[in-house]
CSV table of C-alpha atoms and ligand atoms in Angstrom, one decimal:
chain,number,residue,atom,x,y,z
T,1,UNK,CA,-28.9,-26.7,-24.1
T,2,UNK,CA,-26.6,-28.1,-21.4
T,3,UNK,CA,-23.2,-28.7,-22.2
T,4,UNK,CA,-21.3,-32.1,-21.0
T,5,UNK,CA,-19.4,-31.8,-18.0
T,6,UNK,CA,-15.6,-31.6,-18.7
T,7,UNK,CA,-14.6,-34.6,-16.6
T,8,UNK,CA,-11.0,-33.5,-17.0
T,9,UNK,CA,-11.2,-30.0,-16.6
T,10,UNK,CA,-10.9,-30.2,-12.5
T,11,UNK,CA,-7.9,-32.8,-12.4
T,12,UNK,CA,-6.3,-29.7,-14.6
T,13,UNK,CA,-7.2,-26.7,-12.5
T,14,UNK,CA,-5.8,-28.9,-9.4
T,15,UNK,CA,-2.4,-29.4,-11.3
T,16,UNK,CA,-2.4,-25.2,-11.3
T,17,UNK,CA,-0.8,-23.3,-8.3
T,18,UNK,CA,-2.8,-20.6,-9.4
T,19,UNK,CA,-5.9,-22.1,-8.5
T,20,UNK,CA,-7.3,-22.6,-4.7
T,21,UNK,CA,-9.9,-25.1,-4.2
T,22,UNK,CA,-9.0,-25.0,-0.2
T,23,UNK,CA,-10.1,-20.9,-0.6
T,24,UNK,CA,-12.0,-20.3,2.7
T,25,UNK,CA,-8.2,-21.4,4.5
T,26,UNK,CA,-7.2,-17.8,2.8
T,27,UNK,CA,-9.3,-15.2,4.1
T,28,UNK,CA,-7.8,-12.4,5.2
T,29,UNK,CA,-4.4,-13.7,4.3
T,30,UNK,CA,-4.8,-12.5,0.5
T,31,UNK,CA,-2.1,-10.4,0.4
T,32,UNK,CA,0.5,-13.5,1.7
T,33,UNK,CA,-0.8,-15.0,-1.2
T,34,UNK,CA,0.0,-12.5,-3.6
T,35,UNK,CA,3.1,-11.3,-1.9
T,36,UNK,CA,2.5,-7.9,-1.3
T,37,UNK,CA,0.1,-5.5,-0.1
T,38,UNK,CA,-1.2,-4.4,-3.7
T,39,UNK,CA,-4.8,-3.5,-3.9
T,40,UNK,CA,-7.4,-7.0,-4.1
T,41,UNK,CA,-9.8,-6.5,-7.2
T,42,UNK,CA,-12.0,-9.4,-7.7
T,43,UNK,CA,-14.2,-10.5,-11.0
T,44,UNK,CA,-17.1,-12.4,-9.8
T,45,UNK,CA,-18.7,-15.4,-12.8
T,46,UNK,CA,-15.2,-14.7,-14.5
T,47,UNK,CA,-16.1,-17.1,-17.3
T,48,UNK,CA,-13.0,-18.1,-20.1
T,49,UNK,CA,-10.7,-14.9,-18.4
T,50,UNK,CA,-10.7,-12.4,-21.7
T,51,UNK,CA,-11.1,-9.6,-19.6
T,52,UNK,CA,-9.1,-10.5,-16.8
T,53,UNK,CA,-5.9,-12.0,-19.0
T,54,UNK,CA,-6.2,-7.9,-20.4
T,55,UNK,CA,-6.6,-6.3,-17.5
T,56,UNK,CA,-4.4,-7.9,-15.5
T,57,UNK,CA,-1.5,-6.9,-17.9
T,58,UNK,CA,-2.4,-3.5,-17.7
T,59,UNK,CA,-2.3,-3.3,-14.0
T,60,UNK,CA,0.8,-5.3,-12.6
T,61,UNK,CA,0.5,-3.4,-9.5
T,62,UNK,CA,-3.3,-4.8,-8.6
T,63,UNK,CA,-3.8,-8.0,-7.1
T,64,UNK,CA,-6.9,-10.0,-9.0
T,65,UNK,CA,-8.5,-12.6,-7.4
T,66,UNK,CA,-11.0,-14.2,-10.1
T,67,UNK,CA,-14.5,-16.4,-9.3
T,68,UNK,CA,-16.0,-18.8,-11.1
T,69,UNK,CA,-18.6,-21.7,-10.3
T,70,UNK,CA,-18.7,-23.2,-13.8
T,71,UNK,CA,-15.7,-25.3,-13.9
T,72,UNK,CA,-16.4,-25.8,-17.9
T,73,UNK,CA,-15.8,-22.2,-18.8
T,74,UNK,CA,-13.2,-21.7,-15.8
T,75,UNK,CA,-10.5,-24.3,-16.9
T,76,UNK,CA,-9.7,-22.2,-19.7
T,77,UNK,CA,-9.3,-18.8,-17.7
T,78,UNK,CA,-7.2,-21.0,-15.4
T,79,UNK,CA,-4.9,-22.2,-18.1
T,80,UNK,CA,-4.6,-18.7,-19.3
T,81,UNK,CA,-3.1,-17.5,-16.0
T,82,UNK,CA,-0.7,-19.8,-16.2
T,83,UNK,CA,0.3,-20.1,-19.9
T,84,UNK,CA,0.2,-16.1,-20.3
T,85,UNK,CA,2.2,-16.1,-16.9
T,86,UNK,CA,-0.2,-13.6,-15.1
T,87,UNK,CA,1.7,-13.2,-12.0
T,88,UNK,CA,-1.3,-10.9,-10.2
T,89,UNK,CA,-3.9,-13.4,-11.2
T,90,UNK,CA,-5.2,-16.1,-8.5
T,91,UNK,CA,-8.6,-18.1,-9.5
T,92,UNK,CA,-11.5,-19.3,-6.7
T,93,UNK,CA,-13.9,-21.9,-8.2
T,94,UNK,CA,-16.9,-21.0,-6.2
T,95,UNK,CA,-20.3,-19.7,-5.6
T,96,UNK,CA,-20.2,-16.2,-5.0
T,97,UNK,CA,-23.2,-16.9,-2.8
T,98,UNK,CA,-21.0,-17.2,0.6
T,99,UNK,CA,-18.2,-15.2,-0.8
T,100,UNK,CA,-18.3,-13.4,2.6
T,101,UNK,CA,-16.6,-17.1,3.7
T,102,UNK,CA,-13.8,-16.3,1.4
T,103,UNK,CA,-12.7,-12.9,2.4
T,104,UNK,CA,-12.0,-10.7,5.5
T,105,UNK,CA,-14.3,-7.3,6.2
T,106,UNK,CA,-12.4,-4.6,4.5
T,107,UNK,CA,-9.9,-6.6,2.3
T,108,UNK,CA,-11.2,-5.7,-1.1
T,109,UNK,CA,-10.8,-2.5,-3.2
T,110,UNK,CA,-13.1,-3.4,-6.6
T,111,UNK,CA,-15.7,-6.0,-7.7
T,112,UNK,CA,-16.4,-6.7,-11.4
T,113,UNK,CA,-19.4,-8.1,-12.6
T,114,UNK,CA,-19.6,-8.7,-15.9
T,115,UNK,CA,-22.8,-9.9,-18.0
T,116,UNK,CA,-24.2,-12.2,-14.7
T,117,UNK,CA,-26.7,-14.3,-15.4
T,118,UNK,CA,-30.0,-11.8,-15.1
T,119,UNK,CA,-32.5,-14.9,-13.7
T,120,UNK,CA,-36.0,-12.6,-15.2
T,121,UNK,CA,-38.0,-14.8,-13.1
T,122,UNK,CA,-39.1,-13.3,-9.9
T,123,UNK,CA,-38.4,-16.4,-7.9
T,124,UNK,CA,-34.9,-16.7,-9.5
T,125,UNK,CA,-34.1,-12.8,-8.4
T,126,UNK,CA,-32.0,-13.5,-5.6
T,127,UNK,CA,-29.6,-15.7,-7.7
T,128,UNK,CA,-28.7,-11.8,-9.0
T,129,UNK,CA,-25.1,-11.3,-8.1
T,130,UNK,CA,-26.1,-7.9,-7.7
T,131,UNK,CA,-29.1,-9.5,-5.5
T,132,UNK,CA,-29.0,-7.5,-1.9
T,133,UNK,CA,-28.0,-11.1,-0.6
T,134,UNK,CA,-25.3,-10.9,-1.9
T,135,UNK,CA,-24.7,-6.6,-1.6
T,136,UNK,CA,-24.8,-7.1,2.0
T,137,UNK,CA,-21.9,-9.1,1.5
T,138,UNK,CA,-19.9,-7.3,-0.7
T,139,UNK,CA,-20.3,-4.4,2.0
T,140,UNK,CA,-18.6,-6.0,4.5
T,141,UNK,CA,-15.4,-7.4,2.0
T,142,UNK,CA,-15.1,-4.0,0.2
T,143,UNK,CA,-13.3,-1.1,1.9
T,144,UNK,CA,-14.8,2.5,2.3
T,145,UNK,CA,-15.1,4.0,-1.2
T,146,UNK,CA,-14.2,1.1,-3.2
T,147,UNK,CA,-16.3,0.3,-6.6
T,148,UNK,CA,-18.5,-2.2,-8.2
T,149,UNK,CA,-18.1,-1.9,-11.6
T,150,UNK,CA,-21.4,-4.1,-13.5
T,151,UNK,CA,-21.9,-4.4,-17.5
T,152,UNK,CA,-24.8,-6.4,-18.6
T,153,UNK,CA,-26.7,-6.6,-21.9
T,154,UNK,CA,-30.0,-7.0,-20.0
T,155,UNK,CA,-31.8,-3.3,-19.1
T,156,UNK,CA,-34.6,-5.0,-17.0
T,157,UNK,CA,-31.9,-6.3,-15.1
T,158,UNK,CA,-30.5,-3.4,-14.3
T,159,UNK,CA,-32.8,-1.5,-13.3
T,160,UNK,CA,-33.9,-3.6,-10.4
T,161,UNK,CA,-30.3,-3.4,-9.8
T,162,UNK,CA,-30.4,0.2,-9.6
T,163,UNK,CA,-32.5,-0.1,-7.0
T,164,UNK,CA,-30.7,-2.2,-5.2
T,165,UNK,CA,-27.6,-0.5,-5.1
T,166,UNK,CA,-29.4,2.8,-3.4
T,167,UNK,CA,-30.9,0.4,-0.8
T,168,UNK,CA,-28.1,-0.8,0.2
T,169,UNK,CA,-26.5,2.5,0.5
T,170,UNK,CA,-24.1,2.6,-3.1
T,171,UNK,CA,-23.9,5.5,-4.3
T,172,UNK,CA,-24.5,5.9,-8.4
T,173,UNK,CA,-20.9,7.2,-9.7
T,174,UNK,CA,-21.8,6.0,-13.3
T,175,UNK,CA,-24.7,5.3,-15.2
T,176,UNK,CA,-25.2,4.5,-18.5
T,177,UNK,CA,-27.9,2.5,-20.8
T,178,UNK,CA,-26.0,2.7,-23.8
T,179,UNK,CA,-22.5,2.4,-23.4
T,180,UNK,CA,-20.6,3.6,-26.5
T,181,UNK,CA,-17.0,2.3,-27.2
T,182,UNK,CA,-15.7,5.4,-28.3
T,183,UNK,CA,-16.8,7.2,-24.6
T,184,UNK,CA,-15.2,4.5,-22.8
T,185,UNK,CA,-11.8,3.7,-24.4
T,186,UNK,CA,-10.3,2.2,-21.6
T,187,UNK,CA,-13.1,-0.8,-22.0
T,188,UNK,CA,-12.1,-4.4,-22.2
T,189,UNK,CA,-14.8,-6.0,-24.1
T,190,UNK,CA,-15.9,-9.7,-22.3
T,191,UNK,CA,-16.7,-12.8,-24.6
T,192,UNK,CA,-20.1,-12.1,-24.1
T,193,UNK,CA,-20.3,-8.7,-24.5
T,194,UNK,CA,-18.7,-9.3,-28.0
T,195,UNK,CA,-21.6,-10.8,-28.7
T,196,UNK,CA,-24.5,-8.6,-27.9
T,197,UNK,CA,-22.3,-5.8,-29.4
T,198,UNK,CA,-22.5,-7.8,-32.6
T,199,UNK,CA,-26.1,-8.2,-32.6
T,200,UNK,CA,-26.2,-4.5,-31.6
T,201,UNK,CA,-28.2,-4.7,-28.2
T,202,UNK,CA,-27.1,-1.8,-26.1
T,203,UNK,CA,-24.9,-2.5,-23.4
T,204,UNK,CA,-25.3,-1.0,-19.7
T,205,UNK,CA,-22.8,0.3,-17.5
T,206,UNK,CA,-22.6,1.4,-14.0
T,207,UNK,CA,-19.9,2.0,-11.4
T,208,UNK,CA,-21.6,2.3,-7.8
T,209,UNK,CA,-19.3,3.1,-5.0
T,210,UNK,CA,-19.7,2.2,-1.3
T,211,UNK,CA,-20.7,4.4,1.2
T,212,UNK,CA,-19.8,3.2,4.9
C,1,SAM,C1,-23.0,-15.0,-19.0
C,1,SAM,S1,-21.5,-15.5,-18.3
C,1,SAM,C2,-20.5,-14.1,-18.5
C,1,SAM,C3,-19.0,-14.5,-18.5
C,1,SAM,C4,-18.0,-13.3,-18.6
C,1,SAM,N1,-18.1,-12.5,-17.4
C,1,SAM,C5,-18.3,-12.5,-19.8
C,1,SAM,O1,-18.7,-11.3,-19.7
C,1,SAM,O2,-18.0,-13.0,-20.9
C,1,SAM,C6,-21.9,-15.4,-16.5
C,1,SAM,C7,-21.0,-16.2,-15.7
C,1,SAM,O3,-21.3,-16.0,-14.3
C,1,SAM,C8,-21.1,-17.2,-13.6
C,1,SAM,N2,-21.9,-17.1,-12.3
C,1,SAM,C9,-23.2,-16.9,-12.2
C,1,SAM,N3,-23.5,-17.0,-10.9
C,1,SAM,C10,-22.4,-17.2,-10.2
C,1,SAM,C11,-22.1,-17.3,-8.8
C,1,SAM,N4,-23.1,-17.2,-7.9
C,1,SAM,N5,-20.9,-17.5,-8.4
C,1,SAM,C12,-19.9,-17.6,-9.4
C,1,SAM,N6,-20.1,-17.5,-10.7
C,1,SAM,C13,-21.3,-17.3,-11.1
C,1,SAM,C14,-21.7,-18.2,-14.6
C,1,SAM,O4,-21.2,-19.5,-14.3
C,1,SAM,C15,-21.2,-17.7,-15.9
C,1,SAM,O5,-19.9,-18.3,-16.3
């Protein structure tokens, strides 16, 4: 089913500080954004902003710069920025696709990715975030030994991801089919991760780090 566009849901995020339509204009200047020179972690298909809205709090001192293209889920993660008064939070409402447009080589420390679409369909794979169109990418915005962390409910998925990970020269740090709360207590659970957990479908985690 699609949902109805939110006509009004633009006009809002424009009305937000927090929120940079005009993102390309800021590569390499994230840090003048922010302020200071904290670390850059971004979340990449960032949804409503449960996890970020958590995390951010926990980490003052860690810049977050959060993407979405789905303007329909991303107005509320927008109004939660402002309303919860997340000071190290900016959002991008983009497609990751040409996030290498967005950021300078080197700028990044961390990329989330949390439960992406998994688009089965073999002509659909390179829509993947984790797709090596877009790890090539990532490559060039990360630094040297910075992280992708990934959580997804779909083990098919990733799998292929897996493999494209040690293609593309990531190196396996964590890897886990079944990830358990009680192994992982620092875990913010996503909106969509609360639901698989409740229907019980094991969750997978891996955190691959770049090798340069
Ligand atoms: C299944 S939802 C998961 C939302 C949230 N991360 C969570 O765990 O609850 C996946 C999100 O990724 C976004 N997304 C998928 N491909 C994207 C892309 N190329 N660029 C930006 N966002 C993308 C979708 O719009 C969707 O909101």
């Amino acid at each position: 089913m699609r949902l109805r566009k939110k006509h009004w849901a633009v006009p809002e995020m424009k009305e937000n500080p927090k929120v940079f339509f005009e993102g390309k204009k800021y590569k390499g200047h994230w840090g003048e954004v922010f302020g200071n020179s904290n670390p850059i972690h971004i979340e990449i298909g960032a949804g409503k902003g449960q996890f970020i809205a958590k995390l951010s709090k926990r980490n003052p001192n860690i810049n977050y710069v959060i993407i979405e293209l789905d303007t329909n889920a991303f107005v509320y993660a927008c109004r939660k920025i402002k309303e919860d008064e997340l000071e190290n939070v900016r959002a991008l409402p983009i497609n990751a696709e040409n996030i290498i447009e967005y950021f300078d080589k080197d700028e990044l420390d961390r990329i989330y990715i949390n439960f992406c679409n998994p688009w089965p369909k073999k002509r659909h794979n390179k829509r993947r975030l984790t797709h090596p169109r877009f790890l090539v990418q990532y490559r060039d915005i990360l630094r040297e030994n910075s992280e992708i962390h990934l959580k997804t409910d779909d083990r098919d998925f990733f799998e292929d991801s897996l493999e494209y990970f040690k293609d593309n020269s990531f190196e396996n740090k964590i890897v886990d089919f079944d990830m358990k709360l009680s192994d992982y207590p620092e875990n913010i659970v996503t909106e969509y991760e609360q639901k698989w957990r409740d229907k019980n479908i094991p969750i997978c985690y891996g955190v691959f780090k770049i090798i340069k």
